[in-house]
Amino acid sequence: ANKIESATIGLETFEFDKANNLSYALKGEAGGMKLDMQGGGELNVDKAISKVQLNKLTLNSTFEGDALPQSPMKVDMASDLSFDLTESHLSFVLEKLTANAITLDGKADMTLGEIPKVRFAVHSPNIDLDEFLGLNQQASAGGKSASGGNSAPAGPEVEPDLSALKTLDVKGDITIDKFKAANAKMEAVKASFSVNRGVFDLTSFSSKLYQGTITATAKLDARKSPATYSAKKSIKGVHIQPLLIDVANND
């Protein structure tokens, strides 16, 4: 299923404890998706080979495939990366990542181990989920029933496989200045969560919407089956009429 037409990586020079210009390129197909990637950076390795730095790392790429929310998708990135081999610690600073109309920045730290320890913070000035997922076009082309006359009856409910949560130690913060989903417009979206060996904890979620606020916390314990969960949420001061007009086109 994978077909790599060309893959190159090059160093103009290589000396320890100095910045060496690096370039790379990759073109082909993988996982049913066409990809065309190229970029570069400055590679610095100390003489003890204990620390590796890749500064001014860039990526200019185009992806095409039916599995993508948008195709083609142009992804560009500028970042800095460092890896401490003695501590098995990776630090990543994302100056800017763009995926078509979505822009992100942030940072991440990862310590390798039996269960890698990941800490991150991600920010976006604006995310329009409807546009990104193509829901705007689906809505405008609407009018057709989603279920046909010969639709099969729903099967019995099955406990989802949450075993992957037991292999994670992740803690992160997400901030989105403006966010739109199902045509509902939100601002100052902030979420903090952790996944630690089978327990997902949404420690805080808050957002402004239609002159009001929404806050929430939640917890999912997948260490035993069936999993248990709890959630608390509060909505205050939201003006319903402009919300209904945007979401349901009904005043």
PDB file of C-alpha atoms in Angstrom:
ATOM      1  CA  ALA A   1       0.000   0.000   0.000  1.00  0.00           C
ATOM      2  CA  ASN A   2       3.001   2.284   0.477  1.00  0.00           C
ATOM      3  CA  LYS A   3       4.984   3.548  -2.474  1.00  0.00           C
ATOM      4  CA  ILE A   4       7.822   5.989  -1.873  1.00  0.00           C
ATOM      5  CA  GLU A   5       8.903   7.564  -5.149  1.00  0.00           C
ATOM      6  CA  SER A   6      11.824   9.459  -3.662  1.00  0.00           C
ATOM      7  CA  ALA A   7      13.318  10.133  -0.228  1.00  0.00           C
ATOM      8  CA  THR A   8      16.399  12.266   0.321  1.00  0.00           C
ATOM      9  CA  ILE A   9      18.181  13.722   3.317  1.00  0.00           C
ATOM     10  CA  GLY A  10      21.288  15.840   2.996  1.00  0.00           C
ATOM     11  CA  LEU A  11      23.872  17.659   5.094  1.00  0.00           C
ATOM     12  CA  GLU A  12      25.989  20.389   3.549  1.00  0.00           C
ATOM     13  CA  THR A  13      28.624  19.871   6.258  1.00  0.00           C
ATOM     14  CA  PHE A  14      28.913  17.984   9.522  1.00  0.00           C
ATOM     15  CA  GLU A  15      30.965  19.118  12.486  1.00  0.00           C
ATOM     16  CA  PHE A  16      30.324  18.548  16.173  1.00  0.00           C
ATOM     17  CA  ASP A  17      29.193  21.547  18.246  1.00  0.00           C
ATOM     18  CA  LYS A  18      28.355  23.556  15.125  1.00  0.00           C
ATOM     19  CA  ALA A  19      25.193  24.286  13.177  1.00  0.00           C
ATOM     20  CA  ASN A  20      25.062  22.129  10.038  1.00  0.00           C
ATOM     21  CA  ASN A  21      22.512  22.862   7.329  1.00  0.00           C
ATOM     22  CA  LEU A  22      20.187  19.918   6.779  1.00  0.00           C
ATOM     23  CA  SER A  23      17.612  19.358   4.043  1.00  0.00           C
ATOM     24  CA  TYR A  24      15.098  16.586   3.406  1.00  0.00           C
ATOM     25  CA  ALA A  25      12.414  15.630   0.888  1.00  0.00           C
ATOM     26  CA  LEU A  26       9.887  12.820   0.621  1.00  0.00           C
ATOM     27  CA  LYS A  27       7.394  12.048  -2.117  1.00  0.00           C
ATOM     28  CA  GLY A  28       5.073   9.109  -2.640  1.00  0.00           C
ATOM     29  CA  GLU A  29       2.000   7.351  -1.270  1.00  0.00           C
ATOM     30  CA  ALA A  30       1.351   5.971   2.205  1.00  0.00           C
ATOM     31  CA  GLY A  31      -1.815   4.741   3.861  1.00  0.00           C
ATOM     32  CA  GLY A  32      -3.925   5.613   0.837  1.00  0.00           C
ATOM     33  CA  MET A  33      -2.640   9.172   0.861  1.00  0.00           C
ATOM     34  CA  LYS A  34      -0.377  11.020  -1.550  1.00  0.00           C
ATOM     35  CA  LEU A  35       2.315  13.083   0.153  1.00  0.00           C
ATOM     36  CA  ASP A  36       4.912  15.573  -0.990  1.00  0.00           C
ATOM     37  CA  MET A  37       7.144  16.874   1.814  1.00  0.00           C
ATOM     38  CA  GLN A  38      10.280  18.947   1.944  1.00  0.00           C
ATOM     39  CA  GLY A  39      12.074  21.125   4.444  1.00  0.00           C
ATOM     40  CA  GLY A  40      15.251  21.748   6.341  1.00  0.00           C
ATOM     41  CA  GLY A  41      16.909  22.974   9.505  1.00  0.00           C
ATOM     42  CA  GLU A  42      20.134  23.428  11.421  1.00  0.00           C
ATOM     43  CA  LEU A  43      21.518  20.260  13.029  1.00  0.00           C
ATOM     44  CA  ASN A  44      23.819  20.551  16.033  1.00  0.00           C
ATOM     45  CA  VAL A  45      25.306  17.533  17.829  1.00  0.00           C
ATOM     46  CA  ASP A  46      27.733  17.809  20.736  1.00  0.00           C
ATOM     47  CA  LYS A  47      30.986  15.796  20.742  1.00  0.00           C
ATOM     48  CA  ALA A  48      29.710  13.530  23.507  1.00  0.00           C
ATOM     49  CA  ILE A  49      26.694  12.741  21.308  1.00  0.00           C
ATOM     50  CA  SER A  50      24.478  13.394  24.309  1.00  0.00           C
ATOM     51  CA  LYS A  51      22.432  16.287  22.908  1.00  0.00           C
ATOM     52  CA  VAL A  52      20.948  16.746  19.464  1.00  0.00           C
ATOM     53  CA  GLN A  53      19.371  20.035  18.378  1.00  0.00           C
ATOM     54  CA  LEU A  54      17.434  20.718  15.215  1.00  0.00           C
ATOM     55  CA  ASN A  55      16.722  24.440  15.065  1.00  0.00           C
ATOM     56  CA  LYS A  56      14.777  26.384  12.471  1.00  0.00           C
ATOM     57  CA  LEU A  57      13.169  23.120  11.381  1.00  0.00           C
ATOM     58  CA  THR A  58      10.766  23.746   8.511  1.00  0.00           C
ATOM     59  CA  LEU A  59       8.200  21.611   6.734  1.00  0.00           C
ATOM     60  CA  ASN A  60       6.416  22.440   3.486  1.00  0.00           C
ATOM     61  CA  SER A  61       4.069  19.672   2.460  1.00  0.00           C
ATOM     62  CA  THR A  62       0.949  18.745   0.551  1.00  0.00           C
ATOM     63  CA  PHE A  63      -1.269  15.754   1.355  1.00  0.00           C
ATOM     64  CA  GLU A  64      -4.041  14.304  -0.802  1.00  0.00           C
ATOM     65  CA  GLY A  65      -6.485  11.541   0.089  1.00  0.00           C
ATOM     66  CA  ASP A  66     -10.127  10.713   0.726  1.00  0.00           C
ATOM     67  CA  ALA A  67      -9.465  10.113   4.427  1.00  0.00           C
ATOM     68  CA  LEU A  68      -8.442  13.740   4.972  1.00  0.00           C
ATOM     69  CA  PRO A  69     -11.043  16.287   6.108  1.00  0.00           C
ATOM     70  CA  GLN A  70      -9.861  18.448   3.207  1.00  0.00           C
ATOM     71  CA  SER A  71      -7.981  17.333   0.119  1.00  0.00           C
ATOM     72  CA  PRO A  72      -5.541  18.600  -0.895  1.00  0.00           C
ATOM     73  CA  MET A  73      -4.240  19.747   2.489  1.00  0.00           C
ATOM     74  CA  LYS A  74      -1.225  22.020   2.647  1.00  0.00           C
ATOM     75  CA  VAL A  75       0.712  21.727   5.900  1.00  0.00           C
ATOM     76  CA  ASP A  76       3.571  24.105   6.735  1.00  0.00           C
ATOM     77  CA  MET A  77       5.570  24.165   9.954  1.00  0.00           C
ATOM     78  CA  ALA A  78       8.362  26.100  11.657  1.00  0.00           C
ATOM     79  CA  SER A  79       9.781  24.695  14.894  1.00  0.00           C
ATOM     80  CA  ASP A  80      12.786  23.953  17.106  1.00  0.00           C
ATOM     81  CA  LEU A  81      13.585  20.503  18.473  1.00  0.00           C
ATOM     82  CA  SER A  82      16.133  19.206  20.968  1.00  0.00           C
ATOM     83  CA  PHE A  83      16.773  15.728  22.315  1.00  0.00           C
ATOM     84  CA  ASP A  84      18.824  14.879  25.399  1.00  0.00           C
ATOM     85  CA  LEU A  85      19.981  11.275  24.971  1.00  0.00           C
ATOM     86  CA  THR A  86      21.201  10.940  28.564  1.00  0.00           C
ATOM     87  CA  GLU A  87      17.801  11.953  29.938  1.00  0.00           C
ATOM     88  CA  SER A  88      15.775  10.471  27.043  1.00  0.00           C
ATOM     89  CA  HIS A  89      14.019  13.832  26.942  1.00  0.00           C
ATOM     90  CA  LEU A  90      12.628  15.549  23.854  1.00  0.00           C
ATOM     91  CA  SER A  91      11.682  19.245  23.793  1.00  0.00           C
ATOM     92  CA  PHE A  92       9.686  20.663  20.922  1.00  0.00           C
ATOM     93  CA  VAL A  93       8.750  24.311  20.322  1.00  0.00           C
ATOM     94  CA  LEU A  94       6.153  24.851  17.617  1.00  0.00           C
ATOM     95  CA  GLU A  95       6.487  28.383  16.332  1.00  0.00           C
ATOM     96  CA  LYS A  96       3.770  27.899  13.729  1.00  0.00           C
ATOM     97  CA  LEU A  97       1.854  25.079  12.087  1.00  0.00           C
ATOM     98  CA  THR A  98      -0.721  25.697   9.389  1.00  0.00           C
ATOM     99  CA  ALA A  99      -3.089  23.104   7.931  1.00  0.00           C
ATOM    100  CA  ASN A 100      -5.011  24.943   5.216  1.00  0.00           C
ATOM    101  CA  ALA A 101      -6.976  27.589   7.177  1.00  0.00           C
ATOM    102  CA  ILE A 102      -6.042  26.370  10.685  1.00  0.00           C
ATOM    103  CA  THR A 103      -3.019  27.832  12.483  1.00  0.00           C
ATOM    104  CA  LEU A 104      -1.441  26.424  15.657  1.00  0.00           C
ATOM    105  CA  ASP A 105       1.492  27.218  17.918  1.00  0.00           C
ATOM    106  CA  GLY A 106       2.706  25.672  21.153  1.00  0.00           C
ATOM    107  CA  LYS A 107       5.286  23.485  22.840  1.00  0.00           C
ATOM    108  CA  ALA A 108       5.710  19.924  24.023  1.00  0.00           C
ATOM    109  CA  ASP A 109       8.049  17.899  26.234  1.00  0.00           C
ATOM    110  CA  MET A 110       8.349  14.128  26.169  1.00  0.00           C
ATOM    111  CA  THR A 111      10.398  11.814  28.364  1.00  0.00           C
ATOM    112  CA  LEU A 112      10.768   8.354  26.853  1.00  0.00           C
ATOM    113  CA  GLY A 113      10.127   5.265  28.964  1.00  0.00           C
ATOM    114  CA  GLU A 114       7.907   2.208  29.200  1.00  0.00           C
ATOM    115  CA  ILE A 115       5.041   4.717  29.225  1.00  0.00           C
ATOM    116  CA  PRO A 116       6.260   7.974  27.625  1.00  0.00           C
ATOM    117  CA  LYS A 117       5.541  11.091  29.660  1.00  0.00           C
ATOM    118  CA  VAL A 118       4.111  13.848  27.472  1.00  0.00           C
ATOM    119  CA  ARG A 119       3.360  17.431  28.478  1.00  0.00           C
ATOM    120  CA  PHE A 120       2.120  20.007  25.980  1.00  0.00           C
ATOM    121  CA  ALA A 121       0.374  23.319  25.412  1.00  0.00           C
ATOM    122  CA  VAL A 122      -1.312  24.228  22.109  1.00  0.00           C
ATOM    123  CA  HIS A 123      -2.875  27.523  21.005  1.00  0.00           C
ATOM    124  CA  SER A 124      -4.878  28.568  17.959  1.00  0.00           C
ATOM    125  CA  PRO A 125      -6.207  32.042  17.125  1.00  0.00           C
ATOM    126  CA  ASN A 126      -9.179  30.660  15.190  1.00  0.00           C
ATOM    127  CA  ILE A 127     -10.647  27.244  14.333  1.00  0.00           C
ATOM    128  CA  ASP A 128     -13.712  26.900  12.110  1.00  0.00           C
ATOM    129  CA  LEU A 129     -14.492  23.199  12.463  1.00  0.00           C
ATOM    130  CA  ASP A 130     -17.434  23.398  10.045  1.00  0.00           C
ATOM    131  CA  GLU A 131     -15.227  24.707   7.244  1.00  0.00           C
ATOM    132  CA  PHE A 132     -12.356  22.338   8.069  1.00  0.00           C
ATOM    133  CA  LEU A 133     -14.581  19.228   8.055  1.00  0.00           C
ATOM    134  CA  GLY A 134     -16.598  20.409   5.068  1.00  0.00           C
ATOM    135  CA  LEU A 135     -19.833  20.556   7.058  1.00  0.00           C
ATOM    136  CA  ASN A 136     -20.773  23.867   5.433  1.00  0.00           C
ATOM    137  CA  GLN A 137     -20.990  22.196   2.020  1.00  0.00           C
ATOM    138  CA  GLN A 138     -22.950  19.245   3.438  1.00  0.00           C
ATOM    139  CA  ALA A 139     -25.476  21.556   5.065  1.00  0.00           C
ATOM    140  CA  SER A 140     -25.964  23.626   1.904  1.00  0.00           C
ATOM    141  CA  ALA A 141     -26.509  20.437  -0.120  1.00  0.00           C
ATOM    142  CA  GLY A 142     -28.928  19.105   2.498  1.00  0.00           C
ATOM    143  CA  GLY A 143     -32.531  18.042   2.230  1.00  0.00           C
ATOM    144  CA  LYS A 144     -31.754  14.358   1.802  1.00  0.00           C
ATOM    145  CA  SER A 145     -32.563  11.860   4.521  1.00  0.00           C
ATOM    146  CA  ALA A 146     -29.519  10.337   6.168  1.00  0.00           C
ATOM    147  CA  SER A 147     -31.209   6.942   6.575  1.00  0.00           C
ATOM    148  CA  GLY A 148     -32.518   4.836   3.727  1.00  0.00           C
ATOM    149  CA  GLY A 149     -35.579   2.621   3.763  1.00  0.00           C
ATOM    150  CA  ASN A 150     -33.502  -0.558   4.082  1.00  0.00           C
ATOM    151  CA  SER A 151     -31.316   0.601   6.962  1.00  0.00           C
ATOM    152  CA  ALA A 152     -30.272  -2.239   9.250  1.00  0.00           C
ATOM    153  CA  PRO A 153     -31.521  -2.235  12.852  1.00  0.00           C
ATOM    154  CA  ALA A 154     -29.100  -0.942  15.440  1.00  0.00           C
ATOM    155  CA  GLY A 155     -27.039  -3.664  17.080  1.00  0.00           C
ATOM    156  CA  PRO A 156     -26.499  -4.115  20.802  1.00  0.00           C
ATOM    157  CA  GLU A 157     -24.395  -1.498  22.572  1.00  0.00           C
ATOM    158  CA  VAL A 158     -20.787  -2.558  22.957  1.00  0.00           C
ATOM    159  CA  GLU A 159     -18.348  -1.260  25.535  1.00  0.00           C
ATOM    160  CA  PRO A 160     -15.728   0.741  23.580  1.00  0.00           C
ATOM    161  CA  ASP A 161     -12.135  -0.459  23.701  1.00  0.00           C
ATOM    162  CA  LEU A 162     -10.399   2.030  25.988  1.00  0.00           C
ATOM    163  CA  SER A 163      -7.308  -0.100  26.644  1.00  0.00           C
ATOM    164  CA  ALA A 164      -5.081   2.415  24.824  1.00  0.00           C
ATOM    165  CA  LEU A 165      -5.649   4.887  27.678  1.00  0.00           C
ATOM    166  CA  LYS A 166      -3.651   2.589  29.963  1.00  0.00           C
ATOM    167  CA  THR A 167      -0.515   3.174  27.848  1.00  0.00           C
ATOM    168  CA  LEU A 168      -0.606   6.973  28.142  1.00  0.00           C
ATOM    169  CA  ASP A 169       0.792   9.591  30.499  1.00  0.00           C
ATOM    170  CA  VAL A 170      -0.288  12.829  28.845  1.00  0.00           C
ATOM    171  CA  LYS A 171      -1.088  16.221  30.310  1.00  0.00           C
ATOM    172  CA  GLY A 172      -1.909  19.262  28.228  1.00  0.00           C
ATOM    173  CA  ASP A 173      -3.573  22.627  27.802  1.00  0.00           C
ATOM    174  CA  ILE A 174      -5.502  23.775  24.740  1.00  0.00           C
ATOM    175  CA  THR A 175      -6.422  27.417  24.110  1.00  0.00           C
ATOM    176  CA  ILE A 176      -8.504  28.618  21.157  1.00  0.00           C
ATOM    177  CA  ASP A 177      -9.279  32.327  20.802  1.00  0.00           C
ATOM    178  CA  LYS A 178     -12.221  31.805  18.443  1.00  0.00           C
ATOM    179  CA  PHE A 179     -13.933  28.476  17.742  1.00  0.00           C
ATOM    180  CA  LYS A 180     -16.939  27.547  15.598  1.00  0.00           C
ATOM    181  CA  ALA A 181     -18.666  24.168  15.464  1.00  0.00           C
ATOM    182  CA  ALA A 182     -22.187  23.369  14.209  1.00  0.00           C
ATOM    183  CA  ASN A 183     -22.268  27.117  13.455  1.00  0.00           C
ATOM    184  CA  ALA A 184     -22.150  27.884  17.198  1.00  0.00           C
ATOM    185  CA  LYS A 185     -19.586  30.597  17.865  1.00  0.00           C
ATOM    186  CA  MET A 186     -17.385  30.403  20.961  1.00  0.00           C
ATOM    187  CA  GLU A 187     -14.526  32.542  22.272  1.00  0.00           C
ATOM    188  CA  ALA A 188     -11.719  32.127  24.794  1.00  0.00           C
ATOM    189  CA  VAL A 189     -11.941  28.351  24.786  1.00  0.00           C
ATOM    190  CA  LYS A 190      -9.607  26.821  27.362  1.00  0.00           C
ATOM    191  CA  ALA A 191      -9.235  23.153  28.225  1.00  0.00           C
ATOM    192  CA  SER A 192      -6.841  21.310  30.538  1.00  0.00           C
ATOM    193  CA  PHE A 193      -6.799  17.532  30.680  1.00  0.00           C
ATOM    194  CA  SER A 194      -4.681  14.534  31.544  1.00  0.00           C
ATOM    195  CA  VAL A 195      -4.634  10.856  30.644  1.00  0.00           C
ATOM    196  CA  ASN A 196      -2.705   8.784  33.162  1.00  0.00           C
ATOM    197  CA  ARG A 197      -2.635   4.998  32.927  1.00  0.00           C
ATOM    198  CA  GLY A 198      -6.292   4.509  32.160  1.00  0.00           C
ATOM    199  CA  VAL A 199      -7.832   7.592  33.769  1.00  0.00           C
ATOM    200  CA  PHE A 200      -8.899  10.531  31.595  1.00  0.00           C
ATOM    201  CA  ASP A 201      -9.421  13.712  33.632  1.00  0.00           C
ATOM    202  CA  LEU A 202     -10.808  16.903  32.112  1.00  0.00           C
ATOM    203  CA  THR A 203      -9.616  19.107  34.946  1.00  0.00           C
ATOM    204  CA  SER A 204     -11.135  22.265  33.478  1.00  0.00           C
ATOM    205  CA  PHE A 205     -12.997  23.497  30.430  1.00  0.00           C
ATOM    206  CA  SER A 206     -14.279  27.022  29.951  1.00  0.00           C
ATOM    207  CA  SER A 207     -15.573  29.137  27.100  1.00  0.00           C
ATOM    208  CA  LYS A 208     -17.490  32.294  26.354  1.00  0.00           C
ATOM    209  CA  LEU A 209     -20.506  32.011  24.084  1.00  0.00           C
ATOM    210  CA  TYR A 210     -23.335  34.412  23.265  1.00  0.00           C
ATOM    211  CA  GLN A 211     -22.596  36.810  26.160  1.00  0.00           C
ATOM    212  CA  GLY A 212     -22.515  33.907  28.600  1.00  0.00           C
ATOM    213  CA  THR A 213     -20.106  31.238  29.816  1.00  0.00           C
ATOM    214  CA  ILE A 214     -19.837  27.484  29.942  1.00  0.00           C
ATOM    215  CA  THR A 215     -17.610  25.517  32.328  1.00  0.00           C
ATOM    216  CA  ALA A 216     -17.133  21.795  32.742  1.00  0.00           C
ATOM    217  CA  THR A 217     -15.078  19.064  34.381  1.00  0.00           C
ATOM    218  CA  ALA A 218     -15.189  15.336  33.670  1.00  0.00           C
ATOM    219  CA  LYS A 219     -13.498  12.076  34.568  1.00  0.00           C
ATOM    220  CA  LEU A 220     -13.376   8.701  32.819  1.00  0.00           C
ATOM    221  CA  ASP A 221     -11.918   5.669  34.604  1.00  0.00           C
ATOM    222  CA  ALA A 222     -11.072   2.905  32.134  1.00  0.00           C
ATOM    223  CA  ARG A 223      -9.003   0.792  34.530  1.00  0.00           C
ATOM    224  CA  LYS A 224     -11.899  -1.624  34.872  1.00  0.00           C
ATOM    225  CA  SER A 225     -14.763  -2.718  32.642  1.00  0.00           C
ATOM    226  CA  PRO A 226     -17.326  -1.380  32.301  1.00  0.00           C
ATOM    227  CA  ALA A 227     -15.650   2.018  32.519  1.00  0.00           C
ATOM    228  CA  THR A 228     -17.125   4.661  34.799  1.00  0.00           C
ATOM    229  CA  TYR A 229     -17.421   8.366  34.116  1.00  0.00           C
ATOM    230  CA  SER A 230     -18.681  11.521  35.747  1.00  0.00           C
ATOM    231  CA  ALA A 231     -19.193  15.047  34.445  1.00  0.00           C
ATOM    232  CA  LYS A 232     -20.154  18.406  35.865  1.00  0.00           C
ATOM    233  CA  LYS A 233     -21.082  21.344  33.691  1.00  0.00           C
ATOM    234  CA  SER A 234     -22.514  24.797  34.115  1.00  0.00           C
ATOM    235  CA  ILE A 235     -23.947  27.236  31.570  1.00  0.00           C
ATOM    236  CA  LYS A 236     -24.635  30.801  32.688  1.00  0.00           C
ATOM    237  CA  GLY A 237     -25.965  33.916  30.986  1.00  0.00           C
ATOM    238  CA  VAL A 238     -26.089  32.519  27.450  1.00  0.00           C
ATOM    239  CA  HIS A 239     -28.430  34.494  25.168  1.00  0.00           C
ATOM    240  CA  ILE A 240     -30.573  31.798  23.580  1.00  0.00           C
ATOM    241  CA  GLN A 241     -32.058  33.699  20.616  1.00  0.00           C
ATOM    242  CA  PRO A 242     -28.794  34.444  18.745  1.00  0.00           C
ATOM    243  CA  LEU A 243     -27.650  30.890  19.555  1.00  0.00           C
ATOM    244  CA  LEU A 244     -30.837  29.402  18.020  1.00  0.00           C
ATOM    245  CA  ILE A 245     -30.507  31.599  14.939  1.00  0.00           C
ATOM    246  CA  ASP A 246     -26.944  30.387  14.335  1.00  0.00           C
ATOM    247  CA  VAL A 247     -27.462  26.718  15.197  1.00  0.00           C
ATOM    248  CA  ALA A 248     -31.043  26.056  14.036  1.00  0.00           C
ATOM    249  CA  ASN A 249     -31.789  29.090  11.811  1.00  0.00           C
ATOM    250  CA  ASN A 250     -34.761  29.730  14.085  1.00  0.00           C
ATOM    251  CA  ASP A 251     -35.380  32.883  16.122  1.00  0.00           C
TER     252      ASP A 251
END
